[in-house]
PDB file of C-alpha atoms in Angstrom:
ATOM      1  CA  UNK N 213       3.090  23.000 -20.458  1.00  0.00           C
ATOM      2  CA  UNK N 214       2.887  20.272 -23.278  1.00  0.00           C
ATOM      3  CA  UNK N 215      -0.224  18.855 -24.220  1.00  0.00           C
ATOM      4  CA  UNK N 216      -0.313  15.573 -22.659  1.00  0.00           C
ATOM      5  CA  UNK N 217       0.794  16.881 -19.461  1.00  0.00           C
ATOM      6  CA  UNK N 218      -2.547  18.029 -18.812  1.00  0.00           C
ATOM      7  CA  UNK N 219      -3.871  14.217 -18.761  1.00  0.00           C
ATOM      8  CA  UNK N 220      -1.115  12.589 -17.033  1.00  0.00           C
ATOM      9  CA  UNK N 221      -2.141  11.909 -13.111  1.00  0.00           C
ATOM     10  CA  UNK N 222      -0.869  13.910 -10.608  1.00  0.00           C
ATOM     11  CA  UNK N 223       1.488  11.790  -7.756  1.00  0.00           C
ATOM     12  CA  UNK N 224       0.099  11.650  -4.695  1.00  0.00           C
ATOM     13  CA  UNK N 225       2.588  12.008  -1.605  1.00  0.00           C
ATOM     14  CA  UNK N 226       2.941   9.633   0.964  1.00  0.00           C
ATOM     15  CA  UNK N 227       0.667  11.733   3.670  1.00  0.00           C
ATOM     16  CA  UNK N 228      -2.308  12.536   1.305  1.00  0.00           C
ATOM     17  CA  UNK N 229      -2.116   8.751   0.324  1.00  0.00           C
ATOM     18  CA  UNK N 230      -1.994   8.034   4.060  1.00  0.00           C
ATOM     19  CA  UNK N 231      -5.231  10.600   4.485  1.00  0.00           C
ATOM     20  CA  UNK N 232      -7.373   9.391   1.684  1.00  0.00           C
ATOM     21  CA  UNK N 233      -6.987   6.033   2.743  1.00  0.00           C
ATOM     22  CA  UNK N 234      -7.451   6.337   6.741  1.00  0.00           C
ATOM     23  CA  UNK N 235     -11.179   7.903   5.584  1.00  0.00           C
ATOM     24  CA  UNK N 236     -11.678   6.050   2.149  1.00  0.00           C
ATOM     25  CA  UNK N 237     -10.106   2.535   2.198  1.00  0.00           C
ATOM     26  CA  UNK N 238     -11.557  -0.431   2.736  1.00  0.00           C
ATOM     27  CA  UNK N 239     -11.000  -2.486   6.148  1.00  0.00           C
ATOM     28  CA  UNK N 240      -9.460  -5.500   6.069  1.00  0.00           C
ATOM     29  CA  UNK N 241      -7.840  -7.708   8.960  1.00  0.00           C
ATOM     30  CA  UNK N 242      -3.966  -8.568   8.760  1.00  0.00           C
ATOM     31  CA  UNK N 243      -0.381  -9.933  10.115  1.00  0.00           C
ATOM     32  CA  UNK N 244       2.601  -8.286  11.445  1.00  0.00           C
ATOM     33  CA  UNK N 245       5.409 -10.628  10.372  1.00  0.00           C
ATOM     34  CA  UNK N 246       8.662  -8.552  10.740  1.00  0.00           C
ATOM     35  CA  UNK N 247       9.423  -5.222  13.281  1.00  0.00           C
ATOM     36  CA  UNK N 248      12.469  -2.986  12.946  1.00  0.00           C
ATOM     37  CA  UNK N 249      13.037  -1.594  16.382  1.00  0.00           C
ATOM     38  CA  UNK N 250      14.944   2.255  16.728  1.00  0.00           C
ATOM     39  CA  UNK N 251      17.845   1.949  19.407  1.00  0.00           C
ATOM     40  CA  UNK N 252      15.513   2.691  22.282  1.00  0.00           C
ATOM     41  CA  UNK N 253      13.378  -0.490  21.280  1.00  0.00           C
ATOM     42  CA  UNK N 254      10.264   1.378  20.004  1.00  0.00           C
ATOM     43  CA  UNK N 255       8.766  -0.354  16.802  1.00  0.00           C
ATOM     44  CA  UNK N 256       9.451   2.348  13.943  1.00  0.00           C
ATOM     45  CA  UNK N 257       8.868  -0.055  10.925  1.00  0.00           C
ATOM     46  CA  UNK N 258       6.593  -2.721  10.721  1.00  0.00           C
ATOM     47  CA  UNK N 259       6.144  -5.418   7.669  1.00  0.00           C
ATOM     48  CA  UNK N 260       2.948  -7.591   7.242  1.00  0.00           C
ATOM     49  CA  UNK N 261       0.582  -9.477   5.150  1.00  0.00           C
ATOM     50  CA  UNK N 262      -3.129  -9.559   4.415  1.00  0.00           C
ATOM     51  CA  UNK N 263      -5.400 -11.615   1.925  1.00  0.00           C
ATOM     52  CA  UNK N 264      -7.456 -10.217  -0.733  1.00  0.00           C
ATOM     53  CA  UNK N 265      -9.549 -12.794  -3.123  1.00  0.00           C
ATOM     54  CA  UNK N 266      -7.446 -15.673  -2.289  1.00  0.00           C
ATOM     55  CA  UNK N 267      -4.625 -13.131  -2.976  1.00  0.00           C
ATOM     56  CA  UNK N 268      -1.641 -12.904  -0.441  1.00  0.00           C
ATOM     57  CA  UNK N 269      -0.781  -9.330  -0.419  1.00  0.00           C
ATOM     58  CA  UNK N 270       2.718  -7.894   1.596  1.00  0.00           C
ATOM     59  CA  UNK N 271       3.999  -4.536   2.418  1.00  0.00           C
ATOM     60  CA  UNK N 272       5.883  -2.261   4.873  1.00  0.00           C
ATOM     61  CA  UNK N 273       4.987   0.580   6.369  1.00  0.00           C
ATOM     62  CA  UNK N 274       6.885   2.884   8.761  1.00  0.00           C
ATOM     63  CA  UNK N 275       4.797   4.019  11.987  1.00  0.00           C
ATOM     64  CA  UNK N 276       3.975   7.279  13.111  1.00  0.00           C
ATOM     65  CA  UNK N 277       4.402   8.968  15.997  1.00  0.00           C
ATOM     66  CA  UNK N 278       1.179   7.706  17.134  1.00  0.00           C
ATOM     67  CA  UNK N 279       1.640   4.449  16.382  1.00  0.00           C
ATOM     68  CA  UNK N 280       5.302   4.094  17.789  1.00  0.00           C
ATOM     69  CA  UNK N 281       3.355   4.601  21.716  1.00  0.00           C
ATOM     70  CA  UNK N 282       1.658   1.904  20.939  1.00  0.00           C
ATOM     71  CA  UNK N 283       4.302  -0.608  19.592  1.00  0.00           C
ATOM     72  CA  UNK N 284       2.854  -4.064  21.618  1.00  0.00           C
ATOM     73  CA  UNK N 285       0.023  -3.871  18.810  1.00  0.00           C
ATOM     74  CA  UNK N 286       2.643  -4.029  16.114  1.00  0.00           C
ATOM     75  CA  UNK N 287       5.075  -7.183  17.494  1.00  0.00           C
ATOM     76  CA  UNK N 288       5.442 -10.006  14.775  1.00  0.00           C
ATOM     77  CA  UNK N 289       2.757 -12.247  15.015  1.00  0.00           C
ATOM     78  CA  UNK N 290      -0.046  -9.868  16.284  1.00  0.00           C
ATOM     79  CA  UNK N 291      -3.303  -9.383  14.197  1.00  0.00           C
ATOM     80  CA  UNK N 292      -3.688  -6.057  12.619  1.00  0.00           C
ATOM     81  CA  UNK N 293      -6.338  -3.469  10.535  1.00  0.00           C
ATOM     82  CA  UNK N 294      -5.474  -2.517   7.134  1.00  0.00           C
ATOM     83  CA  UNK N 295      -7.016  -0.343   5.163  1.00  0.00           C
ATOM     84  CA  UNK N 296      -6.384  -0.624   1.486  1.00  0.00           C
ATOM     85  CA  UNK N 297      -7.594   1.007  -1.909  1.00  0.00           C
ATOM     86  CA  UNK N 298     -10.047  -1.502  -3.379  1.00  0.00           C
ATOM     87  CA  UNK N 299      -9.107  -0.636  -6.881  1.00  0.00           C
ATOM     88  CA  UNK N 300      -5.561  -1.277  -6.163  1.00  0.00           C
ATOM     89  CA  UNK N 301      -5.188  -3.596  -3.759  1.00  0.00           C
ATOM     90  CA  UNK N 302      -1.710  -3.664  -2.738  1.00  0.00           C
ATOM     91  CA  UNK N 303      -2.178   0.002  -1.853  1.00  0.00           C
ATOM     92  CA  UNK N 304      -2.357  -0.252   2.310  1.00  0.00           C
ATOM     93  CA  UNK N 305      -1.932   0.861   5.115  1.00  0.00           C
ATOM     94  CA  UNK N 306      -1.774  -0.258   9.069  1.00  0.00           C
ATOM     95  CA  UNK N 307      -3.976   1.343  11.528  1.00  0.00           C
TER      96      UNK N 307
END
């Protein structure tokens, strides 16, 4: 192992990021603006917005299981919780 390995930050995953921030990110309230539907019409992918600061954030996010039985609270135009990292702001996620 070289030297500066040892400093370098480890990646985090997708499901640890999804963890840390479901108990550790801040709440803030959003919009669905686009849906991706699976062939049997459940949402699967979802794409919305939220503001930050007077800062219009976007990102994507692809549901889970969970989520998917629930897909009325993800159509475009419905209001939405996102939790996000509040020292990097366009790190989110949809509850």
């Amino acid at each position: 192992m070289s030297f500066l390995k040892r400093f370098r930050r480890k990646t985090e995953d997708e499901a640890s990021r999804i963890a840390r921030l479901s108990k550790t990110g801040r709440m803030t309230d959003g919009q669905i603006i686009d849906a991706v539907s699976a062939r049997d019409g459940k949402i699967v992918e979802v794409v919305y917005t939220y503001m930050l600061a007077g800062v219009l954030y976007e990102s994507s996010q692809t549901l889970s299981e969970a989520q998917q039985q629930r897909d009325g609270d993800y159509a475009p135009g419905k209001q939405i919780t996102v939790r996000y990292d509040p020292r990097q702001p366009a790190n989110s996620i949809v509850v």
